[in-house]
Amino acid sequence: MQKILQVVTVVVVAGLVMFGGRWYMYVAQSDTPYDEVGIALNGYAPGPLRTWGCNKMKERFSGQLPPYGCASADGRSWN
C-alpha cells in the first residue's frame, strides 16, 4: 500500500512540475501571448494564479490584444 501511495505521489508531483513549469514559461518568457498551450494552461490555473499570469503578461505585452482568458468583457483590453 505504501508503494502505491509513493508512486501516485511521484506521478502527481511530476505532473505539477511539468504543467506548472510550462505555464510559467508561457507567462514569464513567451515571445507571444497567443501560444495555444499556454492559453489553455492559464485557463485551467486557479483564480489567483490566472490573475497573476494575466497581470504579468499585461506588463510584457501591453500594446497587444490580450489572449483568451485575460480580456475584459469587450475583448479589446486587458482585465
mmCIF file of N, CA, C and O in Angstrom:
data_model
loop_
_atom_site.group_PDB
_atom_site.id
_atom_site.type_symbol
_atom_site.label_atom_id
_atom_site.label_comp_id
_atom_site.label_asym_id
_atom_site.label_seq_id
_atom_site.Cartn_x
_atom_site.Cartn_y
_atom_site.Cartn_z
ATOM 1 N N MET A 1 0.829 -1.199 0.000
ATOM 2 C CA MET A 1 0.000 0.000 0.000
ATOM 3 C C MET A 1 0.869 1.258 0.000
ATOM 4 O O MET A 1 0.548 2.223 -0.677
ATOM 5 N N GLN A 2 1.949 1.217 0.752
ATOM 6 C CA GLN A 2 2.834 2.373 0.823
ATOM 7 C C GLN A 2 3.511 2.614 -0.528
ATOM 8 O O GLN A 2 3.711 3.757 -0.928
ATOM 9 N N LYS A 3 3.846 1.549 -1.229
ATOM 10 C CA LYS A 3 4.483 1.675 -2.543
ATOM 11 C C LYS A 3 3.532 2.334 -3.547
ATOM 12 O O LYS A 3 3.947 3.181 -4.344
ATOM 13 N N ILE A 4 2.263 1.964 -3.507
ATOM 14 C CA ILE A 4 1.269 2.574 -4.403
ATOM 15 C C ILE A 4 1.126 4.057 -4.106
ATOM 16 O O ILE A 4 1.082 4.883 -5.020
ATOM 17 N N LEU A 5 1.071 4.409 -2.839
ATOM 18 C CA LEU A 5 0.968 5.819 -2.448
ATOM 19 C C LEU A 5 2.191 6.598 -2.907
ATOM 20 O O LEU A 5 2.073 7.733 -3.378
ATOM 21 N N GLN A 6 3.348 5.982 -2.802
ATOM 22 C CA GLN A 6 4.576 6.628 -3.239
ATOM 23 C C GLN A 6 4.565 6.870 -4.749
ATOM 24 O O GLN A 6 4.930 7.957 -5.218
ATOM 25 N N VAL A 7 4.148 5.892 -5.520
ATOM 26 C CA VAL A 7 4.090 6.032 -6.978
ATOM 27 C C VAL A 7 3.077 7.111 -7.375
ATOM 28 O O VAL A 7 3.357 7.952 -8.232
ATOM 29 N N VAL A 8 1.917 7.114 -6.747
ATOM 30 C CA VAL A 8 0.898 8.123 -7.041
ATOM 31 C C VAL A 8 1.425 9.526 -6.700
ATOM 32 O O VAL A 8 1.238 10.469 -7.477
ATOM 33 N N THR A 9 2.102 9.645 -5.586
ATOM 34 C CA THR A 9 2.667 10.941 -5.188
ATOM 35 C C THR A 9 3.697 11.426 -6.196
ATOM 36 O O THR A 9 3.698 12.598 -6.584
ATOM 37 N N VAL A 10 4.568 10.544 -6.641
ATOM 38 C CA VAL A 10 5.580 10.915 -7.628
ATOM 39 C C VAL A 10 4.933 11.344 -8.939
ATOM 40 O O VAL A 10 5.343 12.336 -9.553
ATOM 41 N N VAL A 11 3.907 10.629 -9.380
ATOM 42 C CA VAL A 11 3.224 10.979 -10.628
ATOM 43 C C VAL A 11 2.541 12.344 -10.511
ATOM 44 O O VAL A 11 2.619 13.173 -11.423
ATOM 45 N N VAL A 12 1.888 12.610 -9.391
ATOM 46 C CA VAL A 12 1.215 13.895 -9.186
ATOM 47 C C VAL A 12 2.230 15.041 -9.154
ATOM 48 O O VAL A 12 2.042 16.077 -9.798
ATOM 49 N N VAL A 13 3.315 14.870 -8.415
ATOM 50 C CA VAL A 13 4.338 15.915 -8.332
ATOM 51 C C VAL A 13 4.976 16.144 -9.699
ATOM 52 O O VAL A 13 5.188 17.299 -10.107
ATOM 53 N N ALA A 14 5.260 15.082 -10.428
ATOM 54 C CA ALA A 14 5.839 15.228 -11.761
ATOM 55 C C ALA A 14 4.886 15.977 -12.698
ATOM 56 O O ALA A 14 5.315 16.841 -13.475
ATOM 57 N N GLY A 15 3.597 15.673 -12.617
ATOM 58 C CA GLY A 15 2.615 16.383 -13.432
ATOM 59 C C GLY A 15 2.539 17.859 -13.091
ATOM 60 O O GLY A 15 2.480 18.708 -13.978
ATOM 61 N N LEU A 16 2.560 18.164 -11.807
ATOM 62 C CA LEU A 16 2.531 19.565 -11.385
ATOM 63 C C LEU A 16 3.766 20.317 -11.858
ATOM 64 O O LEU A 16 3.666 21.451 -12.328
ATOM 65 N N VAL A 17 4.921 19.695 -11.748
ATOM 66 C CA VAL A 17 6.154 20.342 -12.197
ATOM 67 C C VAL A 17 6.131 20.544 -13.709
ATOM 68 O O VAL A 17 6.485 21.619 -14.205
ATOM 69 N N MET A 18 5.699 19.532 -14.442
ATOM 70 C CA MET A 18 5.682 19.616 -15.897
ATOM 71 C C MET A 18 4.701 20.688 -16.385
ATOM 72 O O MET A 18 5.061 21.578 -17.155
ATOM 73 N N PHE A 19 3.447 20.606 -15.941
ATOM 74 C CA PHE A 19 2.450 21.569 -16.404
ATOM 75 C C PHE A 19 2.653 22.946 -15.793
ATOM 76 O O PHE A 19 2.474 23.960 -16.450
ATOM 77 N N GLY A 20 3.038 23.001 -14.525
ATOM 78 C CA GLY A 20 3.306 24.286 -13.877
ATOM 79 C C GLY A 20 4.496 24.992 -14.498
ATOM 80 O O GLY A 20 4.485 26.208 -14.694
ATOM 81 N N GLY A 21 5.517 24.232 -14.834
ATOM 82 C CA GLY A 21 6.687 24.821 -15.488
ATOM 83 C C GLY A 21 6.354 25.349 -16.865
ATOM 84 O O GLY A 21 6.804 26.423 -17.262
ATOM 85 N N ARG A 22 5.558 24.595 -17.597
ATOM 86 C CA ARG A 22 5.153 25.040 -18.942
ATOM 87 C C ARG A 22 4.301 26.297 -18.859
ATOM 88 O O ARG A 22 4.449 27.211 -19.662
ATOM 89 N N TRP A 23 3.410 26.363 -17.865
ATOM 90 C CA TRP A 23 2.579 27.550 -17.674
ATOM 91 C C TRP A 23 3.451 28.753 -17.334
ATOM 92 O O TRP A 23 3.277 29.838 -17.886
ATOM 93 N N TYR A 24 4.415 28.560 -16.418
ATOM 94 C CA TYR A 24 5.280 29.672 -16.027
ATOM 95 C C TYR A 24 6.132 30.151 -17.205
ATOM 96 O O TYR A 24 6.323 31.353 -17.370
ATOM 97 N N MET A 25 6.627 29.235 -18.015
ATOM 98 C CA MET A 25 7.406 29.636 -19.192
ATOM 99 C C MET A 25 6.549 30.475 -20.138
ATOM 100 O O MET A 25 7.031 31.433 -20.728
ATOM 101 N N TYR A 26 5.275 30.118 -20.279
ATOM 102 C CA TYR A 26 4.364 30.896 -21.123
ATOM 103 C C TYR A 26 4.176 32.301 -20.550
ATOM 104 O O TYR A 26 4.300 33.290 -21.260
ATOM 105 N N VAL A 27 3.904 32.380 -19.266
ATOM 106 C CA VAL A 27 3.603 33.672 -18.649
ATOM 107 C C VAL A 27 4.837 34.563 -18.589
ATOM 108 O O VAL A 27 4.769 35.743 -18.896
ATOM 109 N N ALA A 28 5.976 34.006 -18.218
ATOM 110 C CA ALA A 28 7.149 34.827 -17.929
ATOM 111 C C ALA A 28 8.114 34.991 -19.098
ATOM 112 O O ALA A 28 8.849 35.984 -19.128
ATOM 113 N N GLN A 29 8.121 34.047 -20.054
ATOM 114 C CA GLN A 29 9.178 34.105 -21.068
ATOM 115 C C GLN A 29 8.726 33.902 -22.497
ATOM 116 O O GLN A 29 9.559 33.888 -23.396
ATOM 117 N N SER A 30 7.460 33.759 -22.749
ATOM 118 C CA SER A 30 6.979 33.505 -24.106
ATOM 119 C C SER A 30 7.211 34.721 -25.003
ATOM 120 O O SER A 30 7.183 35.861 -24.557
ATOM 121 N N ASP A 31 7.432 34.446 -26.285
ATOM 122 C CA ASP A 31 7.608 35.527 -27.253
ATOM 123 C C ASP A 31 6.278 36.141 -27.685
ATOM 124 O O ASP A 31 6.253 37.235 -28.228
ATOM 125 N N THR A 32 5.200 35.425 -27.451
ATOM 126 C CA THR A 32 3.877 35.888 -27.870
ATOM 127 C C THR A 32 2.835 35.513 -26.815
ATOM 128 O O THR A 32 2.951 34.457 -26.196
ATOM 129 N N PRO A 33 1.826 36.336 -26.622
ATOM 130 C CA PRO A 33 0.780 35.964 -25.671
ATOM 131 C C PRO A 33 -0.259 35.014 -26.268
ATOM 132 O O PRO A 33 -1.195 34.623 -25.591
ATOM 133 N N TYR A 34 -0.088 34.623 -27.518
ATOM 134 C CA TYR A 34 -1.109 33.830 -28.203
ATOM 135 C C TYR A 34 -0.727 32.360 -28.386
ATOM 136 O O TYR A 34 -1.209 31.690 -29.278
ATOM 137 N N ASP A 35 0.130 31.845 -27.525
ATOM 138 C CA ASP A 35 0.512 30.433 -27.558
ATOM 139 C C ASP A 35 -0.673 29.592 -27.090
ATOM 140 O O ASP A 35 -1.176 29.778 -25.983
ATOM 141 N N GLU A 36 -1.143 28.673 -27.923
ATOM 142 C CA GLU A 36 -2.365 27.918 -27.632
ATOM 143 C C GLU A 36 -2.257 27.077 -26.365
ATOM 144 O O GLU A 36 -3.190 27.028 -25.568
ATOM 145 N N VAL A 37 -1.132 26.414 -26.180
ATOM 146 C CA VAL A 37 -0.953 25.580 -24.994
ATOM 147 C C VAL A 37 -0.908 26.457 -23.740
ATOM 148 O O VAL A 37 -1.529 26.144 -22.727
ATOM 149 N N GLY A 38 -0.200 27.568 -23.808
ATOM 150 C CA GLY A 38 -0.127 28.482 -22.666
ATOM 151 C C GLY A 38 -1.481 29.061 -22.306
ATOM 152 O O GLY A 38 -1.823 29.168 -21.128
ATOM 153 N N ILE A 39 -2.262 29.416 -23.302
ATOM 154 C CA ILE A 39 -3.600 29.950 -23.049
ATOM 155 C C ILE A 39 -4.461 28.903 -22.362
ATOM 156 O O ILE A 39 -5.185 29.198 -21.401
ATOM 157 N N ALA A 40 -4.375 27.660 -22.827
ATOM 158 C CA ALA A 40 -5.159 26.583 -22.215
ATOM 159 C C ALA A 40 -4.727 26.346 -20.773
ATOM 160 O O ALA A 40 -5.569 26.211 -19.877
ATOM 161 N N LEU A 41 -3.424 26.295 -20.529
ATOM 162 C CA LEU A 41 -2.934 26.082 -19.165
ATOM 163 C C LEU A 41 -3.324 27.243 -18.255
ATOM 164 O O LEU A 41 -3.675 27.039 -17.092
ATOM 165 N N ASN A 42 -3.261 28.451 -18.767
ATOM 166 C CA ASN A 42 -3.659 29.609 -17.969
ATOM 167 C C ASN A 42 -5.147 29.548 -17.641
ATOM 168 O O ASN A 42 -5.566 29.934 -16.558
ATOM 169 N N GLY A 43 -5.934 29.042 -18.559
ATOM 170 C CA GLY A 43 -7.369 28.908 -18.328
ATOM 171 C C GLY A 43 -7.698 27.899 -17.239
ATOM 172 O O GLY A 43 -8.703 28.027 -16.545
ATOM 173 N N TYR A 44 -6.860 26.875 -17.084
ATOM 174 C CA TYR A 44 -7.080 25.860 -16.046
ATOM 175 C C TYR A 44 -6.457 26.231 -14.705
ATOM 176 O O TYR A 44 -6.698 25.553 -13.714
ATOM 177 N N ALA A 45 -5.649 27.263 -14.681
ATOM 178 C CA ALA A 45 -4.989 27.668 -13.431
ATOM 179 C C ALA A 45 -6.021 28.204 -12.439
ATOM 180 O O ALA A 45 -7.044 28.775 -12.839
ATOM 181 N N PRO A 46 -5.754 28.042 -11.145
ATOM 182 C CA PRO A 46 -6.653 28.630 -10.137
ATOM 183 C C PRO A 46 -6.714 30.153 -10.288
ATOM 184 O O PRO A 46 -5.783 30.772 -10.814
ATOM 185 N N GLY A 47 -7.793 30.741 -9.829
ATOM 186 C CA GLY A 47 -8.039 32.174 -9.998
ATOM 187 C C GLY A 47 -6.875 33.094 -9.673
ATOM 188 O O GLY A 47 -6.494 33.931 -10.493
ATOM 189 N N PRO A 48 -6.267 32.979 -8.488
ATOM 190 C CA PRO A 48 -5.154 33.882 -8.161
ATOM 191 C C PRO A 48 -3.956 33.711 -9.098
ATOM 192 O O PRO A 48 -3.326 34.706 -9.480
ATOM 193 N N LEU A 49 -3.652 32.486 -9.491
ATOM 194 C CA LEU A 49 -2.536 32.274 -10.421
ATOM 195 C C LEU A 49 -2.863 32.822 -11.803
ATOM 196 O O LEU A 49 -2.013 33.415 -12.469
ATOM 197 N N ARG A 50 -4.100 32.633 -12.236
ATOM 198 C CA ARG A 50 -4.525 33.161 -13.539
ATOM 199 C C ARG A 50 -4.441 34.682 -13.541
ATOM 200 O O ARG A 50 -3.964 35.289 -14.496
ATOM 201 N N THR A 51 -4.894 35.314 -12.466
ATOM 202 C CA THR A 51 -4.833 36.773 -12.361
ATOM 203 C C THR A 51 -3.395 37.254 -12.397
ATOM 204 O O THR A 51 -3.056 38.214 -13.093
ATOM 205 N N TRP A 52 -2.519 36.577 -11.627
ATOM 206 C CA TRP A 52 -1.105 36.942 -11.619
ATOM 207 C C TRP A 52 -0.512 36.791 -13.015
ATOM 208 O O TRP A 52 0.218 37.662 -13.488
ATOM 209 N N GLY A 53 -0.830 35.670 -13.677
ATOM 210 C CA GLY A 53 -0.308 35.426 -15.017
ATOM 211 C C GLY A 53 -0.778 36.474 -16.013
ATOM 212 O O GLY A 53 0.008 36.967 -16.832
ATOM 213 N N CYS A 54 -2.039 36.839 -15.956
ATOM 214 C CA CYS A 54 -2.564 37.868 -16.864
ATOM 215 C C CYS A 54 -1.909 39.213 -16.599
ATOM 216 O O CYS A 54 -1.569 39.941 -17.539
ATOM 217 N N ASN A 55 -1.722 39.549 -15.331
ATOM 218 C CA ASN A 55 -1.065 40.823 -14.999
ATOM 219 C C ASN A 55 0.384 40.837 -15.460
ATOM 220 O O ASN A 55 0.878 41.850 -15.968
ATOM 221 N N LYS A 56 1.079 39.729 -15.304
ATOM 222 C CA LYS A 56 2.472 39.620 -15.749
ATOM 223 C C LYS A 56 2.551 39.779 -17.265
ATOM 224 O O LYS A 56 3.418 40.486 -17.784
ATOM 225 N N MET A 57 1.616 39.150 -17.977
ATOM 226 C CA MET A 57 1.626 39.268 -19.426
ATOM 227 C C MET A 57 1.193 40.657 -19.885
ATOM 228 O O MET A 57 1.659 41.150 -20.911
ATOM 229 N N LYS A 58 0.330 41.285 -19.117
ATOM 230 C CA LYS A 58 -0.085 42.652 -19.443
ATOM 231 C C LYS A 58 1.118 43.592 -19.392
ATOM 232 O O LYS A 58 1.262 44.477 -20.229
ATOM 233 N N GLU A 59 2.000 43.385 -18.411
ATOM 234 C CA GLU A 59 3.220 44.187 -18.317
ATOM 235 C C GLU A 59 4.116 43.964 -19.538
ATOM 236 O O GLU A 59 4.701 44.902 -20.065
ATOM 237 N N ARG A 60 4.215 42.725 -19.980
ATOM 238 C CA ARG A 60 5.116 42.370 -21.065
ATOM 239 C C ARG A 60 4.550 42.695 -22.447
ATOM 240 O O ARG A 60 5.301 43.017 -23.358
ATOM 241 N N PHE A 61 3.238 42.591 -22.624
ATOM 242 C CA PHE A 61 2.606 42.751 -23.944
ATOM 243 C C PHE A 61 1.499 43.802 -23.910
ATOM 244 O O PHE A 61 0.422 43.591 -24.463
ATOM 245 N N SER A 62 1.733 44.925 -23.296
ATOM 246 C CA SER A 62 0.676 45.922 -23.098
ATOM 247 C C SER A 62 0.142 46.502 -24.410
ATOM 248 O O SER A 62 -0.999 46.918 -24.474
ATOM 249 N N GLY A 63 0.924 46.506 -25.456
ATOM 250 C CA GLY A 63 0.479 47.085 -26.723
ATOM 251 C C GLY A 63 -0.293 46.131 -27.605
ATOM 252 O O GLY A 63 -0.722 46.508 -28.688
ATOM 253 N N GLN A 64 -0.499 44.887 -27.172
ATOM 254 C CA GLN A 64 -1.177 43.891 -27.990
ATOM 255 C C GLN A 64 -2.535 43.535 -27.390
ATOM 256 O O GLN A 64 -2.791 43.794 -26.220
ATOM 257 N N LEU A 65 -3.374 42.925 -28.209
ATOM 258 C CA LEU A 65 -4.653 42.440 -27.696
ATOM 259 C C LEU A 65 -4.395 41.313 -26.703
ATOM 260 O O LEU A 65 -3.487 40.513 -26.896
ATOM 261 N N PRO A 66 -5.178 41.233 -25.637
ATOM 262 C CA PRO A 66 -4.965 40.182 -24.647
ATOM 263 C C PRO A 66 -5.385 38.813 -25.167
ATOM 264 O O PRO A 66 -6.285 38.707 -26.006
ATOM 265 N N PRO A 67 -4.743 37.764 -24.690
ATOM 266 C CA PRO A 67 -5.157 36.417 -25.092
ATOM 267 C C PRO A 67 -6.473 36.043 -24.428
ATOM 268 O O PRO A 67 -6.914 36.676 -23.467
ATOM 269 N N TYR A 68 -7.097 34.993 -24.940
ATOM 270 C CA TYR A 68 -8.335 34.497 -24.375
ATOM 271 C C TYR A 68 -8.133 34.200 -22.890
ATOM 272 O O TYR A 68 -7.158 33.594 -22.503
ATOM 273 N N GLY A 69 -9.049 34.657 -22.062
ATOM 274 C CA GLY A 69 -8.957 34.432 -20.622
ATOM 275 C C GLY A 69 -8.406 35.621 -19.871
ATOM 276 O O GLY A 69 -8.553 35.705 -18.654
ATOM 277 N N CYS A 70 -7.749 36.528 -20.576
ATOM 278 C CA CYS A 70 -7.196 37.720 -19.925
ATOM 279 C C CYS A 70 -7.872 38.998 -20.401
ATOM 280 O O CYS A 70 -7.492 40.087 -20.006
ATOM 281 N N ALA A 71 -8.861 38.871 -21.256
ATOM 282 C CA ALA A 71 -9.521 40.046 -21.820
ATOM 283 C C ALA A 71 -10.685 40.494 -20.940
ATOM 284 O O ALA A 71 -11.322 39.689 -20.279
ATOM 285 N N SER A 72 -10.963 41.774 -20.964
ATOM 286 C CA SER A 72 -12.137 42.301 -20.282
ATOM 287 C C SER A 72 -13.370 41.935 -21.102
ATOM 288 O O SER A 72 -13.286 41.272 -22.129
ATOM 289 N N ALA A 73 -14.516 42.364 -20.665
ATOM 290 C CA ALA A 73 -15.788 41.988 -21.306
ATOM 291 C C ALA A 73 -15.837 42.405 -22.775
ATOM 292 O O ALA A 73 -16.441 41.709 -23.593
ATOM 293 N N ASP A 74 -15.199 43.510 -23.130
ATOM 294 C CA ASP A 74 -15.234 43.945 -24.537
ATOM 295 C C ASP A 74 -14.244 43.169 -25.403
ATOM 296 O O ASP A 74 -14.317 43.238 -26.630
ATOM 297 N N GLY A 75 -13.330 42.435 -24.802
ATOM 298 C CA GLY A 75 -12.375 41.624 -25.534
ATOM 299 C C GLY A 75 -11.226 42.400 -26.144
ATOM 300 O O GLY A 75 -10.369 41.849 -26.794
ATOM 301 N N ARG A 76 -11.197 43.702 -25.927
ATOM 302 C CA ARG A 76 -10.179 44.534 -26.542
ATOM 303 C C ARG A 76 -9.161 45.070 -25.573
ATOM 304 O O ARG A 76 -8.155 45.621 -25.980
ATOM 305 N N SER A 77 -9.427 44.932 -24.295
ATOM 306 C CA SER A 77 -8.474 45.433 -23.297
ATOM 307 C C SER A 77 -8.217 44.364 -22.246
ATOM 308 O O SER A 77 -8.994 43.435 -22.081
ATOM 309 N N TRP A 78 -7.126 44.532 -21.554
ATOM 310 C CA TRP A 78 -6.745 43.587 -20.505
ATOM 311 C C TRP A 78 -7.618 43.765 -19.288
ATOM 312 O O TRP A 78 -8.117 44.858 -19.018
ATOM 313 N N ASN A 79 -7.824 42.685 -18.541
ATOM 314 C CA ASN A 79 -8.559 42.778 -17.268
ATOM 315 C C ASN A 79 -7.839 43.691 -16.317
ATOM 316 O O ASN A 79 -6.695 43.820 -16.275
#
